[in-house]
PDB file of C-alpha atoms and ligand atoms in Angstrom:
ATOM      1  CA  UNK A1454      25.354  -8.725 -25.117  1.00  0.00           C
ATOM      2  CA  UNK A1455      25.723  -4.624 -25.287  1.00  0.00           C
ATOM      3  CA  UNK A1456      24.026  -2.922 -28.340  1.00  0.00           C
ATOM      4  CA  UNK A1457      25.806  -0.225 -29.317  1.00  0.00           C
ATOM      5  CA  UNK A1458      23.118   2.012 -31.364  1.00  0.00           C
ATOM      6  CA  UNK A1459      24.782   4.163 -34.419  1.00  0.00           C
ATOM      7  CA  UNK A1460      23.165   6.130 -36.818  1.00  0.00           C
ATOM      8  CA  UNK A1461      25.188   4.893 -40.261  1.00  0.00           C
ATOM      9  CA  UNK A1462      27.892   2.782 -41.487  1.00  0.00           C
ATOM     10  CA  UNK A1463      30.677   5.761 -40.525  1.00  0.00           C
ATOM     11  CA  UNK A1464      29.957   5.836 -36.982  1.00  0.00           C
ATOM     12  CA  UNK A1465      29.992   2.138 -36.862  1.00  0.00           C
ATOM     13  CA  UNK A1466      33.500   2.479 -38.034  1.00  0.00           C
ATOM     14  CA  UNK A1467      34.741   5.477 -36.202  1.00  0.00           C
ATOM     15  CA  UNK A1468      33.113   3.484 -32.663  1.00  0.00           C
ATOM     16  CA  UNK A1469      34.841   0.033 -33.756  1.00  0.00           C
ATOM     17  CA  UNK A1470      38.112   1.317 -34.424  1.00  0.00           C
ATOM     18  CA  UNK A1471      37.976   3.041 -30.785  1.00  0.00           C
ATOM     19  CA  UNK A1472      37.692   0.160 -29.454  1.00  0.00           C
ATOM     20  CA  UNK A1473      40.220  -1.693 -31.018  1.00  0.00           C
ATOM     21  CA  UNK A1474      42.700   1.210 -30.642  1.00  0.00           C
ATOM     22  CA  UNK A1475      42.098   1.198 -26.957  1.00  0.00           C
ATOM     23  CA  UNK A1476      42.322  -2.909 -26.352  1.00  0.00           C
ATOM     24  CA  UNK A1477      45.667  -2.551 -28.518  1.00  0.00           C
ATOM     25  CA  UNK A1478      47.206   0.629 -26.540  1.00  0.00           C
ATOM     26  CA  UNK A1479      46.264  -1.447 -23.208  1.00  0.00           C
ATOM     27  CA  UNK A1480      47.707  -5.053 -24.596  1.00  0.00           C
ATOM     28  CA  UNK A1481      50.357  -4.477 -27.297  1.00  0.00           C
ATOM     29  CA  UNK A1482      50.693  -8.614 -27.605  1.00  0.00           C
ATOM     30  CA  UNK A1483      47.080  -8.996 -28.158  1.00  0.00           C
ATOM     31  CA  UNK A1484      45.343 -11.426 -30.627  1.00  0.00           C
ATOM     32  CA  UNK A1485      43.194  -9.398 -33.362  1.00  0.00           C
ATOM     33  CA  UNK A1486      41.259 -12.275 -35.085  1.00  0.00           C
ATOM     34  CA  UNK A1487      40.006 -10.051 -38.456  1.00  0.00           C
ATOM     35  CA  UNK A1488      37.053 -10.303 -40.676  1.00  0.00           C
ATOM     36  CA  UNK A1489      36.973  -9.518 -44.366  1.00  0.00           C
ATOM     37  CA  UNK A1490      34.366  -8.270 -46.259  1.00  0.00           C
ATOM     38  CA  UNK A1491      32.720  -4.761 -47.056  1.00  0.00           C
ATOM     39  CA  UNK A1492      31.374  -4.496 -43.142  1.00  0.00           C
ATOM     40  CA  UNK A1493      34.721  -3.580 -41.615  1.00  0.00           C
ATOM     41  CA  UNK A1494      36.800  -1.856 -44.684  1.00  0.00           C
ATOM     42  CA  UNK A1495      35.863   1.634 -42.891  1.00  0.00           C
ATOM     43  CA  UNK A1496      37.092   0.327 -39.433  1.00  0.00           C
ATOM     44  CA  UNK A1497      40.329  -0.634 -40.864  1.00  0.00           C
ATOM     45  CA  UNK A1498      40.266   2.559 -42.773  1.00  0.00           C
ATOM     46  CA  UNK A1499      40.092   4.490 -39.229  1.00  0.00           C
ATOM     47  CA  UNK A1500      42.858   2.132 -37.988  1.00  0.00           C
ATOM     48  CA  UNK A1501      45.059   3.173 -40.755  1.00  0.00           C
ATOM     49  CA  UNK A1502      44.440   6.598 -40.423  1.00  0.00           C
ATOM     50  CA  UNK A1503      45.014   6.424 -36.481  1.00  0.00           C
ATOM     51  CA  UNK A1504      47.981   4.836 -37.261  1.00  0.00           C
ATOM     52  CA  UNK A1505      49.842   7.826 -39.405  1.00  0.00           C
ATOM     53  CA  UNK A1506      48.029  10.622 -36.615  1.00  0.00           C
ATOM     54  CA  UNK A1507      48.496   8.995 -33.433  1.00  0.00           C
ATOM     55  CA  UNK A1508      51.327   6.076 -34.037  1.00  0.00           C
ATOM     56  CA  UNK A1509      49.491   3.169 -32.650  1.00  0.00           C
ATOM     57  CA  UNK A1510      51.428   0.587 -32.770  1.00  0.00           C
ATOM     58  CA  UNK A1511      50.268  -2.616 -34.003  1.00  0.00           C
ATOM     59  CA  UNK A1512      54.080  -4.095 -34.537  1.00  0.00           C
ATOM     60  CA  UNK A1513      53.625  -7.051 -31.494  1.00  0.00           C
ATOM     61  CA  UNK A1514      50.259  -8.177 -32.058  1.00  0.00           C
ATOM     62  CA  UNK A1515      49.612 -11.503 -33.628  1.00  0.00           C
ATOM     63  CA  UNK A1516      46.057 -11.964 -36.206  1.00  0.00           C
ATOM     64  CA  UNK A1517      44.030 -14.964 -37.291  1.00  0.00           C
ATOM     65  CA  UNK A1518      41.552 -14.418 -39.784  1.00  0.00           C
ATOM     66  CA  UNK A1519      38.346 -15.690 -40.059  1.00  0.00           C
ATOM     67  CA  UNK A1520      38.420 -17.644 -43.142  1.00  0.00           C
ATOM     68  CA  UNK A1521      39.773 -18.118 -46.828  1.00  0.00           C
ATOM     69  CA  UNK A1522      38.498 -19.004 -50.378  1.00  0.00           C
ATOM     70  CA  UNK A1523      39.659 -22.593 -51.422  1.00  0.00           C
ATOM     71  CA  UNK A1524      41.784 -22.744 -54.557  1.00  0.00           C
ATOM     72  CA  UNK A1525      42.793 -18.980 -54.320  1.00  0.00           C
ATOM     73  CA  UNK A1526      45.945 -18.073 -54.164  1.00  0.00           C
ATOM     74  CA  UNK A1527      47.387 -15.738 -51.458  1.00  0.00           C
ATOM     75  CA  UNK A1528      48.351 -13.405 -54.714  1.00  0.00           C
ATOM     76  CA  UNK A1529      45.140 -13.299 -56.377  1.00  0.00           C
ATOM     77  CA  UNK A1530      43.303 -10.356 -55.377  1.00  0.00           C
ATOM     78  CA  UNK A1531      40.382 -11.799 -54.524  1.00  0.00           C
ATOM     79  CA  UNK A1532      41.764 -13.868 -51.572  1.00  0.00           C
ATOM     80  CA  UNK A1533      41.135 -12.743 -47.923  1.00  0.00           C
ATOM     81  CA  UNK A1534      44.985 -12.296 -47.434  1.00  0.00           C
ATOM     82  CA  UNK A1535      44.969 -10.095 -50.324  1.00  0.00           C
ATOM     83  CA  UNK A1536      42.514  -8.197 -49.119  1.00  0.00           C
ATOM     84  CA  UNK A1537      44.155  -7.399 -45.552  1.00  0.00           C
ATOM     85  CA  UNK A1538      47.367  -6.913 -46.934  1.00  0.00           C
ATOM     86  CA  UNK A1539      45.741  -4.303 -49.029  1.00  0.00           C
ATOM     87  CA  UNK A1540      43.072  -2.951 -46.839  1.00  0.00           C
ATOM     88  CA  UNK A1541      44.958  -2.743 -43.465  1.00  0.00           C
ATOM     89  CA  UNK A1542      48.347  -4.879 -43.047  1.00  0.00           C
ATOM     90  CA  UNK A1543      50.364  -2.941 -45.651  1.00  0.00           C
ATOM     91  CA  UNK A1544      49.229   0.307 -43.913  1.00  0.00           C
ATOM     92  CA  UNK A1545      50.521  -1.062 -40.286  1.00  0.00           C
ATOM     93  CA  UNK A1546      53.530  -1.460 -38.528  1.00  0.00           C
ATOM     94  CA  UNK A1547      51.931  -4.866 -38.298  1.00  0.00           C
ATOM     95  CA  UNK A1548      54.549  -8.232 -38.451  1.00  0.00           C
ATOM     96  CA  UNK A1549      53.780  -9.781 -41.127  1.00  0.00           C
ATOM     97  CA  UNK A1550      54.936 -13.163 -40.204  1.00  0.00           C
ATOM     98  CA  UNK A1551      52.760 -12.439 -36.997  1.00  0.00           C
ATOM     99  CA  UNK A1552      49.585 -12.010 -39.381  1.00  0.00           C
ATOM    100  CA  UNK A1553      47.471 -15.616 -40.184  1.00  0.00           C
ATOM    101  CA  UNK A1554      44.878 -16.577 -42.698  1.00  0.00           C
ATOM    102  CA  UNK A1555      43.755 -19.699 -43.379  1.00  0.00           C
ATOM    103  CA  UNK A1556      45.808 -21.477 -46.325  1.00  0.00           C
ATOM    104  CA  UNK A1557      43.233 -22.015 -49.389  1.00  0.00           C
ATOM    105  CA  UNK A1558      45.379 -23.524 -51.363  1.00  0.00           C
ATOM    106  CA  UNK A1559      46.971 -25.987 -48.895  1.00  0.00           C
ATOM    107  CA  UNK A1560      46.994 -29.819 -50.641  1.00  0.00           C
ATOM    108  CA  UNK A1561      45.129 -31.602 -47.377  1.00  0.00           C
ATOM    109  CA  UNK A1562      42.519 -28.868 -46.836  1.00  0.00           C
ATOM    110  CA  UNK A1563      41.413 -31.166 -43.673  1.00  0.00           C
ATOM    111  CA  UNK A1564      45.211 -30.991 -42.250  1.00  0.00           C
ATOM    112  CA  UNK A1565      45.386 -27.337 -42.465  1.00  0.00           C
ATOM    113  CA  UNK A1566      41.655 -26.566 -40.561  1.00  0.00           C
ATOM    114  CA  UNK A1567      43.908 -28.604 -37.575  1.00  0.00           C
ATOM    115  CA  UNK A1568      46.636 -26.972 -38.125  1.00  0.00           C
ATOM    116  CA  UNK A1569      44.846 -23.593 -38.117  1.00  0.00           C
ATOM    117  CA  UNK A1570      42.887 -24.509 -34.831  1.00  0.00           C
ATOM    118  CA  UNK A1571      46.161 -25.576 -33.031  1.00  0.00           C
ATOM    119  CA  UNK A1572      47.580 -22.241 -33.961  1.00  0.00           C
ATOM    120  CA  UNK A1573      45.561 -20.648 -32.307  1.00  0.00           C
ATOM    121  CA  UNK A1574      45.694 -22.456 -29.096  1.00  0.00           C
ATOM    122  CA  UNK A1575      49.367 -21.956 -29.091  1.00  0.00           C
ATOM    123  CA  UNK A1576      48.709 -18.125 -29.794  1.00  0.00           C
ATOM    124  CA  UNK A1577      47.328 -18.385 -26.585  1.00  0.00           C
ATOM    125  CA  UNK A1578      43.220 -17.914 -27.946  1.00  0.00           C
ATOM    126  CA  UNK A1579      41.878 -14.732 -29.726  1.00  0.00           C
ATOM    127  CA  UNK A1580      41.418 -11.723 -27.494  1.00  0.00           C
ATOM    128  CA  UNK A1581      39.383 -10.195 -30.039  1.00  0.00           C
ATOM    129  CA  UNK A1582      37.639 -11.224 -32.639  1.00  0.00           C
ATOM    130  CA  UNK A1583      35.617  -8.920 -34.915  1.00  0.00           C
ATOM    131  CA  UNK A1584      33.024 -10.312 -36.853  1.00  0.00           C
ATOM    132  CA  UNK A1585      30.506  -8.983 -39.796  1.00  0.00           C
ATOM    133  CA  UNK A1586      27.529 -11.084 -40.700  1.00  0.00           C
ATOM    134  CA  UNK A1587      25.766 -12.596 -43.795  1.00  0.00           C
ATOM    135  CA  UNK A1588      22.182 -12.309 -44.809  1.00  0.00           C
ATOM    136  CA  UNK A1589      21.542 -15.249 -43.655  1.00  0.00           C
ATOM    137  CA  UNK A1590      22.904 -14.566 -40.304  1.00  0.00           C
ATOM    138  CA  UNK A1591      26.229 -16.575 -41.041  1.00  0.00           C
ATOM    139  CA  UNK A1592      29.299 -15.578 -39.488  1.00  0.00           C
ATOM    140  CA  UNK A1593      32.493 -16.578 -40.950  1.00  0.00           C
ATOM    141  CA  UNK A1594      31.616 -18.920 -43.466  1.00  0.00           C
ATOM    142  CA  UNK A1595      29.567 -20.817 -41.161  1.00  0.00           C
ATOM    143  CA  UNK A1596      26.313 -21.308 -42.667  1.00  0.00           C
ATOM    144  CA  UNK A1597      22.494 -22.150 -41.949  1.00  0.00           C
ATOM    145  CA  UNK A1598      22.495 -25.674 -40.116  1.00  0.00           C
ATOM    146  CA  UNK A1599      26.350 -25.691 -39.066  1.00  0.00           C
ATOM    147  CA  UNK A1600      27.249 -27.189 -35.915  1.00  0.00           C
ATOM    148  CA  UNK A1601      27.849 -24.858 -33.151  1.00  0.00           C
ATOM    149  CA  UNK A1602      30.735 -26.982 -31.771  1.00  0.00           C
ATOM    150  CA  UNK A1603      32.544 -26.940 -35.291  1.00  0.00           C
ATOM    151  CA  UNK A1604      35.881 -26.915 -35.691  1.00  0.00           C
ATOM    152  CA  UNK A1605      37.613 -24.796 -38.100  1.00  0.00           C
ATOM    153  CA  UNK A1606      36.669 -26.908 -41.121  1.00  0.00           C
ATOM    154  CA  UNK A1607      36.415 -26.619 -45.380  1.00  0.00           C
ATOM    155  CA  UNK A1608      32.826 -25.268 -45.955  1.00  0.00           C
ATOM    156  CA  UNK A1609      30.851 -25.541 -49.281  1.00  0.00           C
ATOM    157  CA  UNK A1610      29.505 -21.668 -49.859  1.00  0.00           C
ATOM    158  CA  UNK A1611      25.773 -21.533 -50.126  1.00  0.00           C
ATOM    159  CA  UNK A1612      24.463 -20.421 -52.974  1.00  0.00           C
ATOM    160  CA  UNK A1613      23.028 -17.331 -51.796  1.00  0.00           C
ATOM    161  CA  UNK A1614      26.807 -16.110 -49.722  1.00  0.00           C
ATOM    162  CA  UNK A1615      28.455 -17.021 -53.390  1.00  0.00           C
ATOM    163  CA  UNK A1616      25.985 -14.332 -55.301  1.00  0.00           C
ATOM    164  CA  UNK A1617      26.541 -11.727 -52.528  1.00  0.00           C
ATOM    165  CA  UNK A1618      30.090 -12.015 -52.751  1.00  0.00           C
ATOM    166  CA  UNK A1619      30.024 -12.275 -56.660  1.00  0.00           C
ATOM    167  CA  UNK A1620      30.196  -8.128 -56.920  1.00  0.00           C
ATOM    168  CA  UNK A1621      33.767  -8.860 -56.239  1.00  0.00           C
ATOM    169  CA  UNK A1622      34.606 -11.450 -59.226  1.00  0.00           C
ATOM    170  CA  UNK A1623      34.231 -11.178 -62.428  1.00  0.00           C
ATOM    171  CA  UNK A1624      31.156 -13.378 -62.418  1.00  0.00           C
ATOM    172  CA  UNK A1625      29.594 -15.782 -60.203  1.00  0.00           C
ATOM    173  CA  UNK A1626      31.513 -18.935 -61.977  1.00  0.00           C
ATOM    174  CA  UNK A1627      34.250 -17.567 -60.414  1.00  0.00           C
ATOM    175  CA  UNK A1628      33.659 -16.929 -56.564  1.00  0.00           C
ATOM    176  CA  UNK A1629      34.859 -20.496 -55.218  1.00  0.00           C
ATOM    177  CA  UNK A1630      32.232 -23.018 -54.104  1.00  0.00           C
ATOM    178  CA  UNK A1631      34.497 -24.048 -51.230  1.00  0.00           C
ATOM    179  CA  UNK A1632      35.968 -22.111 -48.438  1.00  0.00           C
ATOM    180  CA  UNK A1633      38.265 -22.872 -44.986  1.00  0.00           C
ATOM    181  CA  UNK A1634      36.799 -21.419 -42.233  1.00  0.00           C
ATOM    182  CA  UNK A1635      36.890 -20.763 -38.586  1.00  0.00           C
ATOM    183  CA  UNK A1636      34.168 -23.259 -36.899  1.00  0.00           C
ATOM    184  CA  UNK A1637      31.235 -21.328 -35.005  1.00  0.00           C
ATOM    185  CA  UNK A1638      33.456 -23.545 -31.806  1.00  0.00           C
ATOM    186  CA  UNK A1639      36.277 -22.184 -32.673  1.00  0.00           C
ATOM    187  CA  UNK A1640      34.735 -18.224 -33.074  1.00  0.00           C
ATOM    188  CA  UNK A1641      32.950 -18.812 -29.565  1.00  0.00           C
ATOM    189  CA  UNK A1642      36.246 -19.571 -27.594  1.00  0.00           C
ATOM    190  CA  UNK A1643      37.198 -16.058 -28.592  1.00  0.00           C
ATOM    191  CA  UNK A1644      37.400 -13.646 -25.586  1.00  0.00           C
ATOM    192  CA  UNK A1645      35.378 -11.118 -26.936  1.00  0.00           C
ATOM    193  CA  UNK A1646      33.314 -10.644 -29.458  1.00  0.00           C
ATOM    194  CA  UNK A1647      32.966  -7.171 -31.684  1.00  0.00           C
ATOM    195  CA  UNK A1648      30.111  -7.750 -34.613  1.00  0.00           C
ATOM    196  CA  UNK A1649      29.572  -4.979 -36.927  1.00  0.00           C
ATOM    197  CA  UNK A1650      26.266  -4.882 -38.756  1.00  0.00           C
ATOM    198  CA  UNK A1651      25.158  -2.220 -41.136  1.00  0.00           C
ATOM    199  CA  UNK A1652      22.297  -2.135 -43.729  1.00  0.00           C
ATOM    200  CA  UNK A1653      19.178  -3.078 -44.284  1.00  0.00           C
ATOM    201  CA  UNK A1654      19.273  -6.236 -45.456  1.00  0.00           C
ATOM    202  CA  UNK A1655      20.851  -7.310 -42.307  1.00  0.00           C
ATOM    203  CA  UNK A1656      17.864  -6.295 -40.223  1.00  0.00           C
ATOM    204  CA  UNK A1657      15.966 -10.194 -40.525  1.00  0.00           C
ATOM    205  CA  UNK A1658      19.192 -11.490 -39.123  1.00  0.00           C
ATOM    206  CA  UNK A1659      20.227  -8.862 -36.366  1.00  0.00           C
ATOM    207  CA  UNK A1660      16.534  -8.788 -34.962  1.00  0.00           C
ATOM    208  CA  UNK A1661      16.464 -13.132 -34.798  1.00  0.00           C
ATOM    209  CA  UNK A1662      19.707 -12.848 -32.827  1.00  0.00           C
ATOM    210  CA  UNK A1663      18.291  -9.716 -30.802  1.00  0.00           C
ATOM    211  CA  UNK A1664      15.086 -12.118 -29.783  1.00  0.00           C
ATOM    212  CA  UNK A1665      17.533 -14.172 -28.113  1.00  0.00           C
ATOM    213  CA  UNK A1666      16.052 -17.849 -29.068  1.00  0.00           C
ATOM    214  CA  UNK A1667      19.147 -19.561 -30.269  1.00  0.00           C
ATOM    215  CA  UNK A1668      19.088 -21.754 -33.791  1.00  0.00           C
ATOM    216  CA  UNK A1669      21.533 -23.292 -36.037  1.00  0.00           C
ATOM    217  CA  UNK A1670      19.234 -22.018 -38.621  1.00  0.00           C
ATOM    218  CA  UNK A1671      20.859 -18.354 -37.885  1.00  0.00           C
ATOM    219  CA  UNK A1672      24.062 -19.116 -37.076  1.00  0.00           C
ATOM    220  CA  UNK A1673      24.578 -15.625 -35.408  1.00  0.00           C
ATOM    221  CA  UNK A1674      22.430 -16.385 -32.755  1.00  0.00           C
ATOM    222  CA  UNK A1675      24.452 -18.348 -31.204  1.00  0.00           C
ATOM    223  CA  UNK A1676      26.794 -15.345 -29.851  1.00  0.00           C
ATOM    224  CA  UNK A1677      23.738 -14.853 -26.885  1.00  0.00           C
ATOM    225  CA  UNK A1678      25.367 -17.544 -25.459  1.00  0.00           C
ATOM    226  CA  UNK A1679      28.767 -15.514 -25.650  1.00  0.00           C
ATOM    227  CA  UNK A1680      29.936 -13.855 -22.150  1.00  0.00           C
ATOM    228  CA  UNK A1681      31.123 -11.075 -24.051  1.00  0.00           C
ATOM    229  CA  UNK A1682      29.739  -9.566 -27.055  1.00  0.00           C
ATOM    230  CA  UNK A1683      29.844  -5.682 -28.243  1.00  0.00           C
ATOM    231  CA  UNK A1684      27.699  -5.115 -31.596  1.00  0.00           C
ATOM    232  CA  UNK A1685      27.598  -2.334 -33.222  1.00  0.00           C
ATOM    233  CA  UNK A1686      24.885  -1.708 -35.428  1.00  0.00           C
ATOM    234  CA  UNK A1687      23.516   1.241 -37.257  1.00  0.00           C
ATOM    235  CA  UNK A1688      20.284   2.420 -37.626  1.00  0.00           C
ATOM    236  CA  UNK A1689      18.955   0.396 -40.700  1.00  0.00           C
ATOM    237  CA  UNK A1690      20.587  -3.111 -39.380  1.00  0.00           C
ATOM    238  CA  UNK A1691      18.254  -2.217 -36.314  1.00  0.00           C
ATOM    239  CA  UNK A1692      15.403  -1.257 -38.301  1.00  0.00           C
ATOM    240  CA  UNK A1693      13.066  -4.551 -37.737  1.00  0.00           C
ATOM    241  CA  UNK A1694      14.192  -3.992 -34.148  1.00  0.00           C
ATOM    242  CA  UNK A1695      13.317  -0.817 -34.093  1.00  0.00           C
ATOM    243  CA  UNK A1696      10.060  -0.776 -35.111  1.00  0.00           C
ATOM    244  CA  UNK A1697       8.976  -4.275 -33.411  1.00  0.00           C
ATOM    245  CA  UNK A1698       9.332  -1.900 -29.903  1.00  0.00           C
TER     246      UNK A1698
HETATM  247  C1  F6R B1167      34.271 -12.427 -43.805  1.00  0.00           C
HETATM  248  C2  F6R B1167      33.265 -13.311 -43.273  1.00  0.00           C
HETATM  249  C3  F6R B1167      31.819 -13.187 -43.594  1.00  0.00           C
HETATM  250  C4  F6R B1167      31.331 -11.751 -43.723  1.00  0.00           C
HETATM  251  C5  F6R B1167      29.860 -11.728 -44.089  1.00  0.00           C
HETATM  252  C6  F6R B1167      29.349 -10.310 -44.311  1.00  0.00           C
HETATM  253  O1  F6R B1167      35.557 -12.779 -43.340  1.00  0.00           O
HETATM  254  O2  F6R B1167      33.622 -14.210 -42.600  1.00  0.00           O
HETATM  255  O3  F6R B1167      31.073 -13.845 -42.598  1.00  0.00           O
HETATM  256  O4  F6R B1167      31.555 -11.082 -42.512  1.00  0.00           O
HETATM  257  O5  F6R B1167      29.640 -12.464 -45.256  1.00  0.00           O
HETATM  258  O6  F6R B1167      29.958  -9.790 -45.444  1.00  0.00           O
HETATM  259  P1  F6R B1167      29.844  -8.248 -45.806  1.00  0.00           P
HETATM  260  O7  F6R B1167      30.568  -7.512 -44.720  1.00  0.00           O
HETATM  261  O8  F6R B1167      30.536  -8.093 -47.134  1.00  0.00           O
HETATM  262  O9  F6R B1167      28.391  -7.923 -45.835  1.00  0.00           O
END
């Protein structure tokens, strides 16, 4: 696994977007499999930007994202597919019917985790995949005590992950108690592996998965059994790490 040290959440953006600019400039076809959240809005800010300077074309690659609220619809704007057609698709020369999130609102939930997996496999596997992580170390919407041979599978949201993400609702009755996500399996058969962590209150996490011992309890630890993982953290996510030197 290579640390990449930053000192704050800009840098962390400015260094991921390099490197997806450069995997996309050396395979145009790639597979971007994208992460929502507040972690990687300034990466896809820098890809956007890139974009207009530079022209970096993003019009043959195919996306999967991570995961999706159950019972949202595509429209609302709290989905994940409203958030990257906001926050980075809209802004690309991207396909659009290259682009894939889950399907929240699909009536066989269970169907559409297989259909979602086999999607994949006919994409020909994620080249990329960039993760941020939870508190709790989760990564997609994997939490605490998931399998790490899951499938992509319909997750109920702990209660903790639905009051983090409850700055984005209204109130906390109305972040979903269900979401599809991508199974901690499915994440692992990605090629390689960018995780952005910034903050403090991602230290705990980052420093369990820096120690190496690997537990469902933090799901994130399982990526040091990952042949290739890049994280870039900043200099408060590596605080507990820091100072434990
Ligand atoms: C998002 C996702 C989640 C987030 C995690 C961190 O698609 O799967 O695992 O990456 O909850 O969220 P933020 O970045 O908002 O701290």
């Amino acid at each position: 696994m290579e640390i990449i040290e930053v000192q704050d959440y800009e840098e962390m953006s400015q260094k991921a977007a390099q490197i997806i600019i450069s995997k996309v400039i050396h395979n145009p076809e790639m597979v971007i499999g994208f992460a929502t959240g507040g972690t990687p809005k300034g990466t896809y800010r820098h890809l956007i930007e890139d974009h207009q300077k530079n022209g970096t074309s993003y019009s043959r690659i195919s996306s999967v994202n991570l995961d999706e609220y159950a019972g949202l619809e595509a429209n609302s704007p709290n989905s994940y597919r409203y958030y990257m057609n906001h926050s980075l698709f809209n802004h690309l020369d991207i396909n659009m019917d290259q682009t894939h999130v889950p399907n929240g609102t699909a009536k066989q939930l269970e169907e559409e985790c297989r259909r979602y997996d086999g999607l994949i496999d006919e994409l020909g596997g994620v080249d990329l995949q960039i993760l941020g992580m939870g508190v709790n170390g989760h990564i997609g919407f994997n939490e605490p005590g998931t399998s790490f041979t899951s499938p992509t599978h319909v997750v109920e949201l702990a209660e903790s992950t639905r009051k983090a993400n409850a700055r984005y609702f209204e109130s906390l009755e109305d972040v979903p108690t269900h979401a599809v996500t991508m199974g901690i399996g499915t994440i692992m058969k990605s090629k390689h592996i960018l995780l952005l962590v910034s903050g403090n209150e991602k230290a705990e996490a980052l420093a369990n998965l820096q120690k190496g011992a690997v537990t469902e309890e933090v799901p994130a630890t399982i990526l040091n059994h990952h042949p290739q993982v890049t994280v870039i953290a900043d200099k408060q996510a590596l605080s507990q790490t820091l100072t434990r030197r």
